[in-house]
């Protein structure tokens, strides 16, 4: 069924939250410009200004995975609301101190870091919220709208901040940033999130953090998305990192030209969002990655070889479109694949890879420019983009097939002992009887079962054959605690996991015999 680009915005909850996020994103870009301008007149201004970006991005790199863990552990609406209130207080204090001329550079960077912490808490949580308010068949459009949101903010925020700094001053910019957090908080207040179902209590932070890492490690789908992100973002970040130099050195357009180039990128992203529903119907996902990668590489080559605004502005619009296609495709792949219990943690890892790739790429292209020149940096990036695009047939995105809804299909364990939730490790064994003609196929079918066990909590796994009874196979896996195993029973398995297990069990003679082994301890 065809879904329009704007279909998710027909839902009033998503529309309100999307507008709130847009306001927050615009305010964040305005704050970055205001903070940078506030430091321009300081001694060693170049160092102070560069540290603004560091203070903004460092919390995302350091705190994204812990933030995702919190978002999967606690109520996401309450977490987002609490963060926005905290950001409003920080931004308001920043406004008042700046207006009173009590904002030295170190204090400004400290406040900027605190705002970055808030963004690090917000990003994975917001991504995890989207599937809760958008139907599954509209997730791809919602992801495209997310890219539009980001690019609109990236284009409008600096432009508006530049005008306000010139005519009203930096405190006004900081004040509007504070107001943007209040807008998002209001949208969250209007959303009444359904209560969490199920009787399990919140996970402890440490085990939840490790569980998120295990899920990514043993998920080929997620790892492939992350690889494709790296192969695109590292060369693609040359645009965002060096576009100010293109405006100034290459095109001699000054600060206004910088705004025009950002606007071209933003308009290209919006155009891409409008076209995406029709494109998705006609172009398979991996072919779309190839076409957008080729388009982006071509845009980089034109920027390098044709120093004319009449050529560069249109091809930057093409680059914005290609960037939006790539990012929204990766984002949608994760939205469709990640189950609810680990969604924010998965997006947190994605955010670390994405932001880290941009930061590392921007730094690398700056160094290449210093050693050579601006056109050479863009040409090298275009070449790497072509190489990454050429790898798609060998390293494609995996198809998003299967049922990703939670499925509680394991029977409840009935034990004579009553283990404490923290007791562990727990060893689970399953004994299968397999006919000789099914052995090879059974062993192959157990491979996706292995990945499912390890994604959902197993730290060790093995499949063994009984030496005395050759027709019997024993699957053994270890889980850190009894609570972790109960979570496998109740909330971590999906319909796809059930399908994979059924396929393996169908090759055996009936269901497996299950045994739970607990640590041998002295009874009190």
XYZ file of C-alpha atoms in Angstrom:
524
model
C 0.000 0.000 0.000
C 1.333 3.439 -0.948
C 2.129 5.794 1.905
C 2.529 9.523 1.303
C 5.588 11.378 2.523
C 3.532 13.359 5.035
C 1.246 10.531 6.211
C 2.741 10.301 9.756
C 1.967 13.998 10.289
C -1.763 13.236 10.006
C -1.497 11.744 13.487
C -1.835 14.628 15.948
C 0.490 13.044 18.533
C 3.326 12.480 16.063
C 2.716 15.885 14.501
C 2.964 17.633 17.862
C 6.098 15.729 18.842
C 7.686 16.303 15.428
C 7.084 20.053 15.709
C 8.482 19.996 19.241
C 11.633 18.215 18.062
C 11.948 20.680 15.177
C 11.757 23.609 17.601
C 14.365 21.978 19.823
C 16.683 21.266 16.876
C 16.381 24.804 15.531
C 17.099 26.154 19.018
C 20.170 23.934 19.312
C 21.629 25.212 16.038
C 20.846 28.778 17.077
C 22.597 28.220 20.392
C 25.696 26.877 18.620
C 25.893 29.966 16.410
C 25.239 32.285 19.364
C 27.902 30.619 21.515
C 30.446 30.748 18.684
C 29.741 34.427 18.032
C 29.950 35.234 21.740
C 33.535 33.904 21.698
C 34.709 35.589 18.509
C 36.037 38.633 20.355
C 37.967 36.658 22.969
C 41.755 36.134 22.919
C 42.571 32.816 21.229
C 39.135 32.969 19.617
C 39.862 30.171 17.120
C 40.501 27.727 19.954
C 37.451 28.773 21.952
C 35.148 28.630 18.916
C 36.368 25.166 17.915
C 35.743 23.956 21.468
C 32.044 24.867 21.112
C 31.608 21.996 18.643
C 33.631 19.710 20.919
C 31.503 20.572 23.951
C 28.349 19.951 21.917
C 29.339 16.607 20.366
C 31.418 15.036 23.137
C 28.412 14.162 25.351
C 26.740 12.387 22.409
C 29.814 10.212 21.883
C 30.316 9.520 25.597
C 26.737 9.176 26.802
C 24.664 7.869 23.894
C 24.749 4.205 24.957
C 24.048 4.930 28.659
C 21.262 7.245 27.482
C 19.776 4.508 25.321
C 19.928 2.151 28.288
C 17.990 4.635 30.422
C 15.413 5.043 27.641
C 14.863 1.266 27.462
C 14.726 0.980 31.244
C 12.437 3.864 32.249
C 9.282 5.438 30.848
C 10.426 7.212 27.675
C 7.888 10.022 27.842
C 8.799 10.895 31.414
C 12.497 10.706 30.615
C 12.122 13.064 27.632
C 9.950 15.436 29.646
C 12.415 15.543 32.547
C 15.317 16.204 30.171
C 13.482 19.065 28.417
C 12.682 20.697 31.760
C 16.337 20.399 32.761
C 17.481 21.852 29.430
C 15.032 24.736 29.841
C 16.540 25.550 33.243
C 20.124 25.365 31.909
C 19.341 27.479 28.834
C 17.451 30.055 30.933
C 20.394 30.394 33.334
C 22.700 30.736 30.338
C 20.481 33.516 28.959
C 20.401 35.446 32.242
C 24.150 35.227 32.856
C 24.956 36.260 29.286
C 22.575 39.215 29.492
C 24.302 40.268 32.722
C 27.721 39.928 31.004
C 28.716 37.211 33.462
C 29.588 34.519 30.929
C 33.370 33.952 30.591
C 34.467 31.396 27.951
C 35.032 28.437 30.330
C 31.568 28.875 31.852
C 30.017 29.165 28.393
C 31.638 25.878 27.373
C 30.402 24.272 30.602
C 26.824 25.299 29.849
C 27.250 24.116 26.250
C 28.434 20.739 27.537
C 25.355 20.456 29.781
C 23.104 21.199 26.800
C 25.002 18.505 24.891
C 24.290 16.050 27.708
C 20.590 16.823 27.305
C 20.782 16.197 23.567
C 22.601 12.913 24.187
C 19.700 11.835 26.408
C 17.095 13.042 23.917
C 18.301 11.582 20.605
C 18.053 7.801 21.185
C 14.922 8.207 23.305
C 13.101 10.129 20.566
C 14.095 7.543 17.954
C 12.739 4.775 20.181
C 9.459 6.658 20.673
C 8.641 6.946 16.950
C 7.436 3.328 16.473
C 5.155 3.779 19.475
C 3.167 6.554 17.767
C 3.536 5.653 14.067
C 2.095 2.520 12.358
C 4.702 0.095 11.051
C 3.840 0.759 7.389
C 4.551 4.477 7.910
C 7.922 4.095 9.655
C 9.928 4.716 6.476
C 8.058 7.989 5.906
C 8.553 8.912 9.576
C 12.297 8.324 9.190
C 12.352 10.558 6.100
C 10.505 13.238 8.057
C 13.154 12.910 10.744
C 15.824 13.710 8.143
C 13.726 16.659 6.938
C 13.466 17.856 10.535
C 17.236 17.744 10.996
C 18.003 19.472 7.698
C 15.385 22.174 8.206
C 16.912 22.931 11.595
C 20.434 22.850 10.156
C 19.394 25.347 7.457
C 17.067 27.631 9.400
C 18.789 27.672 12.811
C 22.084 29.315 11.787
C 20.336 31.755 9.435
C 17.878 32.937 12.087
C 20.606 33.078 14.725
C 22.816 35.174 12.454
C 20.062 37.747 12.000
C 19.216 37.812 15.700
C 22.842 38.154 16.786
C 23.239 41.123 14.475
C 20.031 42.910 15.466
C 19.108 41.714 18.982
C 22.217 40.155 20.545
C 23.363 36.751 21.767
C 21.147 36.663 24.917
C 18.027 36.702 22.724
C 19.343 33.685 20.804
C 19.971 31.810 24.048
C 16.502 32.770 25.302
C 14.809 31.405 22.195
C 16.766 28.183 22.623
C 15.306 27.895 26.141
C 11.847 28.494 24.705
C 12.373 25.702 22.146
C 12.758 23.174 24.968
C 9.503 24.404 26.480
C 7.759 23.789 23.135
C 8.950 20.192 23.074
C 7.971 19.712 26.730
C 4.447 20.974 25.944
C 4.133 18.465 23.085
C 5.203 15.676 25.443
C 2.605 16.741 28.019
C -0.104 16.336 25.368
C 0.971 12.747 24.688
C -0.528 10.208 27.059
C 1.682 7.170 26.616
C -0.016 3.834 27.369
C 1.213 2.183 30.545
C 3.887 -0.487 30.119
C 2.359 -3.930 30.008
C 3.806 -6.974 31.691
C 4.840 -7.640 35.250
C 8.624 -7.409 34.906
C 10.297 -4.591 36.743
C 12.836 -2.209 35.224
C 16.220 -3.680 34.354
C 19.253 -2.743 36.414
C 21.474 -0.290 34.574
C 24.644 -2.399 34.309
C 23.006 -5.599 33.014
C 20.816 -3.542 30.669
C 23.888 -1.812 29.228
C 25.614 -5.141 28.623
C 22.447 -6.624 27.128
C 22.309 -3.797 24.591
C 25.909 -4.410 23.586
C 25.245 -8.146 23.195
C 22.214 -7.499 21.019
C 24.202 -5.369 18.571
C 27.142 -7.787 18.596
C 25.027 -10.797 17.664
C 22.681 -9.058 15.215
C 23.949 -9.216 11.603
C 21.193 -6.836 10.513
C 22.259 -4.093 12.938
C 25.972 -4.594 12.282
C 25.420 -4.296 8.534
C 23.476 -1.043 8.984
C 26.324 0.354 11.103
C 28.884 -0.655 8.480
C 26.931 1.038 5.709
C 26.634 4.164 7.879
C 30.417 4.303 8.280
C 31.050 3.749 4.557
C 28.722 6.629 3.695
C 29.259 9.114 6.518
C 33.076 9.148 6.521
C 33.396 10.474 2.941
C 30.019 12.240 3.057
C 30.967 14.376 6.064
C 33.283 16.432 3.834
C 30.260 18.525 2.830
C 29.191 19.463 6.359
C 32.755 19.906 7.568
C 34.056 22.073 4.725
C 31.025 23.843 3.271
C 31.987 27.109 5.049
C 35.322 27.008 3.208
C 33.543 26.293 -0.080
C 31.419 29.408 0.419
C 34.385 31.557 1.416
C 37.410 30.300 -0.552
C 35.924 28.439 -3.499
C 32.932 30.628 -4.357
C 33.878 33.894 -2.561
C 30.281 34.307 -1.352
C 30.985 35.159 2.316
C 28.712 34.374 5.240
C 25.522 34.909 3.235
C 26.735 32.380 0.716
C 27.268 29.919 3.545
C 23.594 30.290 4.451
C 22.595 29.792 0.801
C 24.610 26.563 0.560
C 23.060 25.227 3.786
C 19.627 26.138 2.434
C 20.366 24.211 -0.776
C 21.270 21.126 1.259
C 18.080 21.486 3.319
C 15.848 21.961 0.290
C 17.371 18.883 -1.320
C 16.531 16.867 1.802
C 12.924 18.099 1.735
C 12.631 17.195 -1.943
C 13.998 13.756 -1.127
C 11.346 13.274 1.561
C 8.615 14.198 -0.912
C 9.913 11.738 -3.491
C 10.806 8.874 -1.147
C 7.394 7.106 -1.019
C 7.244 6.810 -4.813
C 10.920 5.923 -5.076
C 10.548 3.141 -2.479
C 7.746 1.578 -4.530
C 9.905 1.361 -7.658
C 13.496 1.033 -6.444
C 14.715 -1.799 -4.146
C 16.504 -0.590 -0.971
C 20.034 -1.606 -1.952
C 19.718 -0.207 -5.467
C 18.546 3.013 -3.821
C 21.760 3.065 -1.781
C 23.787 2.674 -4.976
C 21.935 5.443 -6.851
C 22.109 7.899 -3.960
C 25.788 7.088 -3.370
C 26.585 7.747 -7.036
C 24.633 11.004 -6.904
C 26.492 12.144 -3.796
C 29.873 11.274 -5.335
C 28.961 13.216 -8.476
C 28.001 16.239 -6.374
C 31.349 16.138 -4.560
C 33.202 16.011 -7.889
C 31.300 19.022 -9.246
C 32.055 21.051 -6.099
C 35.748 20.236 -6.571
C 35.993 20.883 -10.300
C 33.468 23.657 -11.064
C 33.987 26.681 -8.750
C 30.750 28.411 -9.752
C 27.701 29.094 -7.548
C 25.441 28.207 -10.488
C 26.877 24.683 -10.492
C 27.586 24.175 -6.791
C 24.198 25.250 -5.420
C 22.167 22.745 -7.526
C 24.560 19.858 -6.856
C 24.474 20.575 -3.109
C 20.698 20.227 -3.355
C 21.375 16.842 -4.997
C 23.781 16.018 -2.153
C 21.111 16.944 0.402
C 18.644 14.651 -1.353
C 21.149 11.778 -1.465
C 22.120 12.316 2.192
C 18.457 12.213 3.212
C 17.844 9.029 1.190
C 20.809 7.252 2.773
C 20.167 8.369 6.349
C 16.418 7.725 6.249
C 17.011 4.287 4.695
C 19.424 3.297 7.487
C 17.130 4.769 10.108
C 14.083 2.951 8.751
C 15.987 -0.337 8.667
C 16.667 -0.037 12.391
C 13.130 1.138 13.181
C 11.704 -1.911 11.434
C 14.141 -4.420 12.928
C 14.829 -3.457 16.548
C 12.336 -4.879 19.095
C 10.897 -2.496 21.656
C 12.918 -3.782 24.637
C 16.283 -2.783 23.099
C 15.278 -0.135 20.555
C 16.779 2.896 22.294
C 20.046 1.052 22.991
C 20.289 0.041 19.333
C 19.727 3.614 18.224
C 22.261 4.821 20.775
C 24.953 2.669 19.157
C 23.802 3.968 15.766
C 24.094 7.530 17.074
C 27.630 6.936 18.351
C 28.705 5.506 14.994
C 26.961 8.265 13.040
C 28.183 11.176 15.166
C 31.646 9.646 15.545
C 31.877 9.128 11.778
C 30.913 12.738 11.145
C 33.341 14.083 13.720
C 36.223 11.885 12.565
C 35.436 12.544 8.915
C 35.234 16.320 9.342
C 38.575 16.336 11.171
C 40.205 14.107 8.540
C 38.976 16.235 5.629
C 40.188 19.354 7.401
C 43.642 17.813 7.636
C 43.570 16.746 3.976
C 42.650 20.310 3.025
C 45.515 21.720 5.078
C 48.028 19.355 3.435
C 46.657 19.703 -0.121
C 43.749 21.998 -1.008
C 39.940 22.131 -0.932
C 39.265 20.624 -4.400
C 41.601 17.715 -3.672
C 39.787 16.930 -0.410
C 36.451 16.836 -2.253
C 37.856 14.650 -5.042
C 39.356 12.164 -2.580
C 36.031 12.042 -0.729
C 34.223 11.447 -4.028
C 36.551 8.535 -4.772
C 35.956 6.970 -1.355
C 32.214 7.454 -1.795
C 32.400 5.545 -5.088
C 34.348 2.726 -3.432
C 31.813 2.498 -0.609
C 28.948 2.506 -3.098
C 30.614 -0.225 -5.150
C 30.592 -2.461 -2.045
C 26.772 -2.512 -1.806
C 26.346 -5.694 -3.935
C 28.752 -7.539 -1.599
C 27.704 -5.834 1.639
C 23.997 -5.058 1.161
C 21.445 -4.148 3.779
C 19.628 -7.280 4.922
C 15.982 -7.641 3.979
C 13.573 -6.625 6.760
C 11.528 -9.820 6.723
C 9.854 -11.580 9.615
C 7.676 -10.705 12.562
C 9.408 -8.283 14.931
C 6.586 -8.148 17.479
C 7.184 -9.557 20.966
C 6.300 -13.260 21.198
C 6.114 -15.127 24.521
C 6.081 -18.686 23.260
C 8.410 -20.466 25.699
C 6.570 -22.369 28.438
C 7.056 -21.022 31.933
C 9.808 -22.886 33.822
C 8.570 -24.970 36.752
C 11.395 -25.591 39.226
C 11.547 -27.322 42.579
C 14.045 -24.657 43.681
C 13.202 -20.974 43.958
C 16.208 -19.057 42.644
C 16.678 -15.382 43.476
C 16.435 -13.056 40.490
C 20.117 -12.125 40.853
C 21.236 -15.754 41.118
C 23.517 -16.931 38.356
C 24.975 -17.851 36.065
C 22.176 -20.087 34.821
C 22.911 -22.957 32.419
C 20.036 -23.961 30.128
C 20.229 -27.230 28.200
C 17.873 -28.509 25.502
C 18.070 -32.113 24.298
C 16.849 -32.912 20.750
C 16.525 -36.299 19.019
C 17.340 -35.955 15.299
C 17.143 -38.624 12.590
C 20.376 -39.238 10.630
C 18.958 -37.852 7.385
C 18.146 -34.503 9.099
C 21.404 -33.964 10.993
C 23.192 -31.589 8.621
C 20.075 -29.521 8.014
C 19.379 -29.414 11.761
C 22.881 -28.161 12.549
C 22.479 -25.417 9.919
C 19.046 -24.462 11.278
C 20.490 -24.061 14.775
C 22.803 -21.243 13.647
C 20.061 -18.543 13.608
C 18.797 -20.036 16.882
C 22.264 -19.442 18.348
C 22.181 -15.787 17.312
C 18.716 -15.421 18.814
C 19.840 -16.848 22.146
C 22.877 -14.560 22.246
C 20.916 -11.472 21.191
C 18.444 -11.979 24.007
C 20.818 -12.755 26.874
C 23.085 -15.777 26.414
C 26.771 -15.089 27.028
C 27.947 -18.557 25.901
C 26.359 -21.088 23.568
C 27.216 -24.533 22.217
C 25.645 -27.402 20.307
C 26.909 -30.899 21.178
C 26.245 -34.455 20.111
C 25.742 -37.218 22.673
C 28.609 -39.734 22.344
C 26.544 -42.622 23.747
C 23.360 -41.785 21.800
C 24.390 -40.401 18.368
C 20.834 -39.370 17.443
C 20.692 -36.902 20.351
C 21.952 -33.312 20.217
C 22.305 -31.088 23.269
C 22.081 -27.315 23.020
C 23.655 -25.539 25.997
C 23.731 -21.816 26.712
C 24.628 -19.705 29.714
C 22.723 -16.644 30.940
C 24.198 -14.244 33.554
C 21.252 -14.363 35.998
C 17.887 -16.000 36.524
C 16.225 -12.615 35.921
C 17.922 -12.361 32.531
C 16.528 -15.781 31.597
C 13.027 -14.827 32.728
C 13.257 -11.773 30.468
C 13.981 -14.139 27.590
C 10.736 -15.904 28.423
C 8.640 -12.786 28.798
C 9.728 -9.842 26.673
C 12.803 -10.336 24.503
C 11.755 -12.910 21.913
C 10.050 -11.977 18.647
C 7.910 -13.734 16.078
C 11.023 -14.120 13.920
C 12.805 -15.937 16.766
C 9.815 -18.260 17.108
C 9.903 -19.009 13.372
C 13.620 -19.872 13.491
C 13.151 -22.173 16.484
C 10.142 -23.877 14.891
C 12.205 -24.530 11.770
C 14.917 -26.263 13.824
C 12.457 -28.214 16.004
C 10.631 -29.448 12.884
C 13.808 -31.326 11.944
C 13.867 -33.117 15.323
C 11.566 -35.803 16.679
C 9.316 -33.631 18.798
C 10.112 -30.698 21.102
C 13.321 -30.515 23.099
C 13.642 -31.590 26.723
C 14.644 -28.483 28.712
C 16.771 -28.439 31.877
C 17.721 -25.415 33.988
C 20.984 -25.734 35.943
C 21.569 -23.321 38.840
C 24.759 -22.625 40.815
C 25.449 -25.194 43.506
C 25.232 -23.254 46.779
C 24.836 -24.150 50.413
C 21.272 -23.732 51.598
C 20.787 -21.366 54.508
